[in-house]
PDB file of C-alpha atoms and ligand atoms in Angstrom:
ATOM      1  CA  UNK A   1       0.000   0.000   0.000  1.00 48.00           C
ATOM      2  CA  UNK A   2       2.736   2.455   0.981  1.00 48.00           C
ATOM      3  CA  UNK A   3       4.686   1.559  -2.102  1.00 52.00           C
ATOM      4  CA  UNK A   4       1.643   2.272  -4.229  1.00 52.00           C
ATOM      5  CA  UNK A   5       1.125   5.727  -2.673  1.00 46.00           C
ATOM      6  CA  UNK A   6       4.773   6.546  -3.269  1.00 45.00           C
ATOM      7  CA  UNK A   7       4.466   5.470  -6.890  1.00 46.00           C
ATOM      8  CA  UNK A   8       1.415   7.703  -7.450  1.00 43.00           C
ATOM      9  CA  UNK A   9       3.160  10.675  -5.796  1.00 46.00           C
ATOM     10  CA  UNK A  10       6.259  10.156  -7.927  1.00 47.00           C
ATOM     11  CA  UNK A  11       4.162   9.966 -11.086  1.00 45.00           C
ATOM     12  CA  UNK A  12       2.334  13.171 -10.156  1.00 45.00           C
ATOM     13  CA  UNK A  13       5.641  14.938  -9.513  1.00 43.00           C
ATOM     14  CA  UNK A  14       7.008  13.789 -12.872  1.00 45.00           C
ATOM     15  CA  UNK A  15       3.858  15.138 -14.533  1.00 42.00           C
ATOM     16  CA  UNK A  16       4.320  18.516 -12.826  1.00 42.00           C
ATOM     17  CA  UNK A  17       7.915  18.750 -13.988  1.00 41.00           C
ATOM     18  CA  UNK A  18       6.841  17.915 -17.553  1.00 41.00           C
ATOM     19  CA  UNK A  19       4.147  20.640 -17.495  1.00 40.00           C
ATOM     20  CA  UNK A  20       6.470  23.320 -16.122  1.00 41.00           C
ATOM     21  CA  UNK A  21       9.220  22.575 -18.635  1.00 41.00           C
ATOM     22  CA  UNK A  22       6.690  22.716 -21.474  1.00 41.00           C
ATOM     23  CA  UNK A  23       5.491  26.105 -20.255  1.00 42.00           C
ATOM     24  CA  UNK A  24       9.102  27.319 -20.159  1.00 42.00           C
ATOM     25  CA  UNK A  25       9.559  26.379 -23.795  1.00 40.00           C
ATOM     26  CA  UNK A  26       6.434  28.277 -24.866  1.00 39.00           C
ATOM     27  CA  UNK A  27       7.654  31.441 -23.169  1.00 42.00           C
ATOM     28  CA  UNK A  28      11.012  31.023 -24.832  1.00 40.00           C
ATOM     29  CA  UNK A  29       9.505  30.836 -28.303  1.00 40.00           C
ATOM     30  CA  UNK A  30       7.659  34.129 -27.710  1.00 44.00           C
ATOM     31  CA  UNK A  31      10.694  35.785 -26.146  1.00 49.00           C
ATOM     32  CA  UNK A  32      13.039  34.855 -28.955  1.00 55.00           C
ATOM     33  CA  UNK A  33      11.375  37.121 -31.494  1.00 66.00           C
ATOM     34  CA  UNK A  34      12.560  40.645 -30.750  1.00 89.00           C
ATOM     35  CA  UNK A  35      13.110  41.081 -27.028  1.00 94.00           C
ATOM     36  CA  UNK A  36      14.605  44.371 -25.830  1.00 96.00           C
ATOM     37  CA  UNK A  37      16.791  43.818 -22.771  1.00 96.00           C
ATOM     38  CA  UNK A  38      18.867  46.603 -21.192  1.00 97.00           C
ATOM     39  CA  UNK A  39      20.674  47.153 -17.901  1.00 97.00           C
ATOM     40  CA  UNK A  40      19.216  49.596 -15.338  1.00 97.00           C
ATOM     41  CA  UNK A  41      21.992  52.094 -16.244  1.00 97.00           C
ATOM     42  CA  UNK A  42      21.077  51.891 -19.933  1.00 98.00           C
ATOM     43  CA  UNK A  43      17.365  52.453 -19.185  1.00 98.00           C
ATOM     44  CA  UNK A  44      18.212  55.400 -16.891  1.00 98.00           C
ATOM     45  CA  UNK A  45      20.203  57.023 -19.721  1.00 98.00           C
ATOM     46  CA  UNK A  46      17.238  56.759 -22.124  1.00 97.00           C
ATOM     47  CA  UNK A  47      14.310  57.663 -19.873  1.00 98.00           C
ATOM     48  CA  UNK A  48      13.305  60.532 -17.624  1.00 98.00           C
ATOM     49  CA  UNK A  49      13.450  59.796 -13.898  1.00 98.00           C
ATOM     50  CA  UNK A  50       9.638  59.428 -13.761  1.00 98.00           C
ATOM     51  CA  UNK A  51       9.535  57.174 -16.844  1.00 98.00           C
ATOM     52  CA  UNK A  52      12.191  54.953 -15.267  1.00 98.00           C
ATOM     53  CA  UNK A  53      10.392  54.905 -11.927  1.00 98.00           C
ATOM     54  CA  UNK A  54       7.109  53.831 -13.562  1.00 98.00           C
ATOM     55  CA  UNK A  55       8.239  51.470 -16.335  1.00 98.00           C
ATOM     56  CA  UNK A  56      11.211  49.766 -14.717  1.00 98.00           C
ATOM     57  CA  UNK A  57      10.212  49.942 -11.035  1.00 98.00           C
ATOM     58  CA  UNK A  58       6.447  49.470 -11.308  1.00 97.00           C
ATOM     59  CA  UNK A  59       5.400  52.831  -9.908  1.00 97.00           C
ATOM     60  CA  UNK A  60       2.252  54.804 -10.805  1.00 97.00           C
ATOM     61  CA  UNK A  61       1.828  58.360 -12.129  1.00 98.00           C
ATOM     62  CA  UNK A  62      -0.365  60.658 -10.061  1.00 98.00           C
ATOM     63  CA  UNK A  63      -3.793  61.031 -11.707  1.00 97.00           C
ATOM     64  CA  UNK A  64      -4.462  64.068 -13.933  1.00 96.00           C
ATOM     65  CA  UNK A  65      -0.762  64.629 -14.535  1.00 90.00           C
ATOM     66  CA  UNK A  66       0.353  65.043 -18.138  1.00 93.00           C
ATOM     67  CA  UNK A  67      -1.959  65.417 -21.123  1.00 96.00           C
ATOM     68  CA  UNK A  68      -2.727  61.935 -22.462  1.00 97.00           C
ATOM     69  CA  UNK A  69      -5.654  61.233 -20.110  1.00 96.00           C
ATOM     70  CA  UNK A  70      -7.809  63.820 -21.917  1.00 96.00           C
ATOM     71  CA  UNK A  71      -6.186  63.602 -25.373  1.00 97.00           C
ATOM     72  CA  UNK A  72      -8.633  62.770 -28.171  1.00 96.00           C
ATOM     73  CA  UNK A  73      -6.294  63.165 -31.157  1.00 97.00           C
ATOM     74  CA  UNK A  74      -6.151  60.251 -33.625  1.00 98.00           C
ATOM     75  CA  UNK A  75      -2.951  58.287 -33.302  1.00 98.00           C
ATOM     76  CA  UNK A  76      -1.040  55.483 -31.668  1.00 98.00           C
ATOM     77  CA  UNK A  77       0.438  54.965 -28.223  1.00 98.00           C
ATOM     78  CA  UNK A  78       3.806  53.209 -28.254  1.00 98.00           C
ATOM     79  CA  UNK A  79       5.865  51.775 -25.407  1.00 98.00           C
ATOM     80  CA  UNK A  80       8.093  54.635 -24.198  1.00 98.00           C
ATOM     81  CA  UNK A  81      10.943  52.151 -23.687  1.00 98.00           C
ATOM     82  CA  UNK A  82      10.955  50.106 -26.915  1.00 98.00           C
ATOM     83  CA  UNK A  83       8.420  51.734 -29.315  1.00 97.00           C
ATOM     84  CA  UNK A  84       6.202  48.648 -29.518  1.00 97.00           C
ATOM     85  CA  UNK A  85       2.621  49.540 -30.573  1.00 98.00           C
ATOM     86  CA  UNK A  86       0.434  49.146 -27.475  1.00 98.00           C
ATOM     87  CA  UNK A  87      -2.770  51.190 -27.820  1.00 98.00           C
ATOM     88  CA  UNK A  88      -4.638  53.343 -30.346  1.00 98.00           C
ATOM     89  CA  UNK A  89      -6.854  56.415 -30.002  1.00 98.00           C
ATOM     90  CA  UNK A  90      -9.658  54.272 -31.520  1.00 97.00           C
ATOM     91  CA  UNK A  91      -9.887  52.186 -28.317  1.00 98.00           C
ATOM     92  CA  UNK A  92      -9.399  55.112 -25.937  1.00 98.00           C
ATOM     93  CA  UNK A  93     -12.201  56.409 -23.730  1.00 97.00           C
ATOM     94  CA  UNK A  94     -12.572  58.994 -20.986  1.00 96.00           C
ATOM     95  CA  UNK A  95     -12.775  56.995 -17.749  1.00 97.00           C
ATOM     96  CA  UNK A  96     -12.751  60.099 -15.544  1.00 96.00           C
ATOM     97  CA  UNK A  97      -9.948  58.559 -13.468  1.00 97.00           C
ATOM     98  CA  UNK A  98      -7.208  60.925 -14.683  1.00 97.00           C
ATOM     99  CA  UNK A  99      -5.205  58.102 -16.301  1.00 98.00           C
ATOM    100  CA  UNK A 100      -5.181  57.284 -20.034  1.00 98.00           C
ATOM    101  CA  UNK A 101      -7.789  54.525 -20.411  1.00 98.00           C
ATOM    102  CA  UNK A 102      -8.450  52.044 -23.205  1.00 98.00           C
ATOM    103  CA  UNK A 103     -11.038  49.284 -23.603  1.00 98.00           C
ATOM    104  CA  UNK A 104      -8.566  47.127 -25.482  1.00 98.00           C
ATOM    105  CA  UNK A 105      -5.004  46.951 -26.739  1.00 98.00           C
ATOM    106  CA  UNK A 106      -4.008  47.704 -30.353  1.00 97.00           C
ATOM    107  CA  UNK A 107      -2.440  44.240 -30.647  1.00 96.00           C
ATOM    108  CA  UNK A 108      -3.429  41.762 -27.945  1.00 95.00           C
ATOM    109  CA  UNK A 109      -0.191  39.808 -27.992  1.00 95.00           C
ATOM    110  CA  UNK A 110       1.917  42.953 -27.413  1.00 97.00           C
ATOM    111  CA  UNK A 111       0.666  43.140 -23.833  1.00 97.00           C
ATOM    112  CA  UNK A 112       1.366  40.687 -21.033  1.00 97.00           C
ATOM    113  CA  UNK A 113      -0.766  40.450 -17.919  1.00 96.00           C
ATOM    114  CA  UNK A 114      -0.180  38.891 -14.516  1.00 95.00           C
ATOM    115  CA  UNK A 115      -1.829  38.917 -11.096  1.00 92.00           C
ATOM    116  CA  UNK A 116      -0.529  41.655  -8.823  1.00 87.00           C
ATOM    117  CA  UNK A 117      -1.302  41.363  -5.117  1.00 86.00           C
ATOM    118  CA  UNK A 118       0.675  44.395  -3.888  1.00 82.00           C
ATOM    119  CA  UNK A 119      -0.945  47.275  -1.939  1.00 78.00           C
ATOM    120  CA  UNK A 120      -3.337  44.743  -0.312  1.00 80.00           C
ATOM    121  CA  UNK A 121      -5.329  44.635  -3.565  1.00 81.00           C
ATOM    122  CA  UNK A 122      -5.725  41.901  -6.118  1.00 86.00           C
ATOM    123  CA  UNK A 123      -5.236  43.485  -9.517  1.00 91.00           C
ATOM    124  CA  UNK A 124      -4.019  42.440 -12.953  1.00 96.00           C
ATOM    125  CA  UNK A 125      -0.808  44.178 -13.956  1.00 97.00           C
ATOM    126  CA  UNK A 126      -0.122  44.774 -17.648  1.00 98.00           C
ATOM    127  CA  UNK A 127       3.345  45.126 -19.136  1.00 98.00           C
ATOM    128  CA  UNK A 128       5.057  45.403 -22.519  1.00 98.00           C
ATOM    129  CA  UNK A 129       5.660  42.022 -24.137  1.00 97.00           C
ATOM    130  CA  UNK A 130       8.916  43.166 -25.766  1.00 97.00           C
ATOM    131  CA  UNK A 131      10.753  44.930 -22.924  1.00 98.00           C
ATOM    132  CA  UNK A 132       8.718  44.135 -19.754  1.00 98.00           C
ATOM    133  CA  UNK A 133       7.949  47.830 -19.100  1.00 98.00           C
ATOM    134  CA  UNK A 134       5.263  48.205 -16.419  1.00 98.00           C
ATOM    135  CA  UNK A 135       2.280  49.893 -18.092  1.00 98.00           C
ATOM    136  CA  UNK A 136      -0.520  49.862 -15.532  1.00 98.00           C
ATOM    137  CA  UNK A 137      -3.445  47.595 -14.648  1.00 97.00           C
ATOM    138  CA  UNK A 138      -6.530  46.188 -16.337  1.00 97.00           C
ATOM    139  CA  UNK A 139      -9.882  46.207 -14.523  1.00 96.00           C
ATOM    140  CA  UNK A 140     -13.196  44.483 -15.401  1.00 95.00           C
ATOM    141  CA  UNK A 141     -15.266  47.699 -15.262  1.00 96.00           C
ATOM    142  CA  UNK A 142     -14.737  49.160 -18.743  1.00 97.00           C
ATOM    143  CA  UNK A 143     -17.192  49.998 -21.527  1.00 97.00           C
ATOM    144  CA  UNK A 144     -18.349  47.699 -24.374  1.00 97.00           C
ATOM    145  CA  UNK A 145     -17.329  45.857 -26.415  1.00 97.00           C
ATOM    146  CA  UNK A 146     -14.820  44.296 -23.957  1.00 97.00           C
ATOM    147  CA  UNK A 147     -16.038  45.673 -20.581  1.00 97.00           C
ATOM    148  CA  UNK A 148     -12.343  46.091 -19.754  1.00 97.00           C
ATOM    149  CA  UNK A 149     -10.506  49.201 -18.612  1.00 98.00           C
ATOM    150  CA  UNK A 150      -6.786  49.338 -19.303  1.00 98.00           C
ATOM    151  CA  UNK A 151      -5.634  51.996 -16.827  1.00 98.00           C
ATOM    152  CA  UNK A 152      -2.251  53.067 -18.201  1.00 98.00           C
ATOM    153  CA  UNK A 153       0.454  55.426 -16.955  1.00 98.00           C
ATOM    154  CA  UNK A 154       1.306  58.297 -19.300  1.00 98.00           C
ATOM    155  CA  UNK A 155       4.970  57.786 -18.335  1.00 98.00           C
ATOM    156  CA  UNK A 156       4.856  54.360 -20.019  1.00 98.00           C
ATOM    157  CA  UNK A 157       3.585  55.735 -23.334  1.00 98.00           C
ATOM    158  CA  UNK A 158       4.770  57.792 -26.289  1.00 98.00           C
ATOM    159  CA  UNK A 159       1.984  59.234 -28.436  1.00 98.00           C
ATOM    160  CA  UNK A 160       2.395  59.323 -32.186  1.00 98.00           C
ATOM    161  CA  UNK A 161      -0.284  61.436 -33.940  1.00 97.00           C
ATOM    162  CA  UNK A 162      -1.710  60.250 -37.239  1.00 91.00           C
TER     163      UNK A 162
HETATM  164 ZN1  LIG B   1       8.356  47.990 -24.398  1.00 91.82          ZN
END
């Protein structure tokens, strides 16, 4: 009986290892495309202090700072760190929060999300797929058609009119 339990446990462990190594391979295949990786010193040289604080250290802009939250001009919002297309004016809406808000990304696969349990809150953090820049959070209280609200820091974005 004991032997049998041990066998089942060992088989379950082997299965877990197989699943986690498979997952690792999937991430690798995505990462291999065009990742942008820089040292903290290199990022500091390219960004303002606030942009570095937000994108590389996961901080948050104060609401109603900057101009993007109320901007209605047609155009695209790129990652301030690596220029990857993240959002478009077409999906932007005025959430009244003081942060640039979108109901969806320009290209879904350009944005990564993960659970964030800091500040005693359970939220979903979104970041740039190419360079891991912290962008903001996504909440389930947005308008149609997605009902999502991507609450994004202006310091993480570079607006390109057109
Ligand atoms: Zn980026």
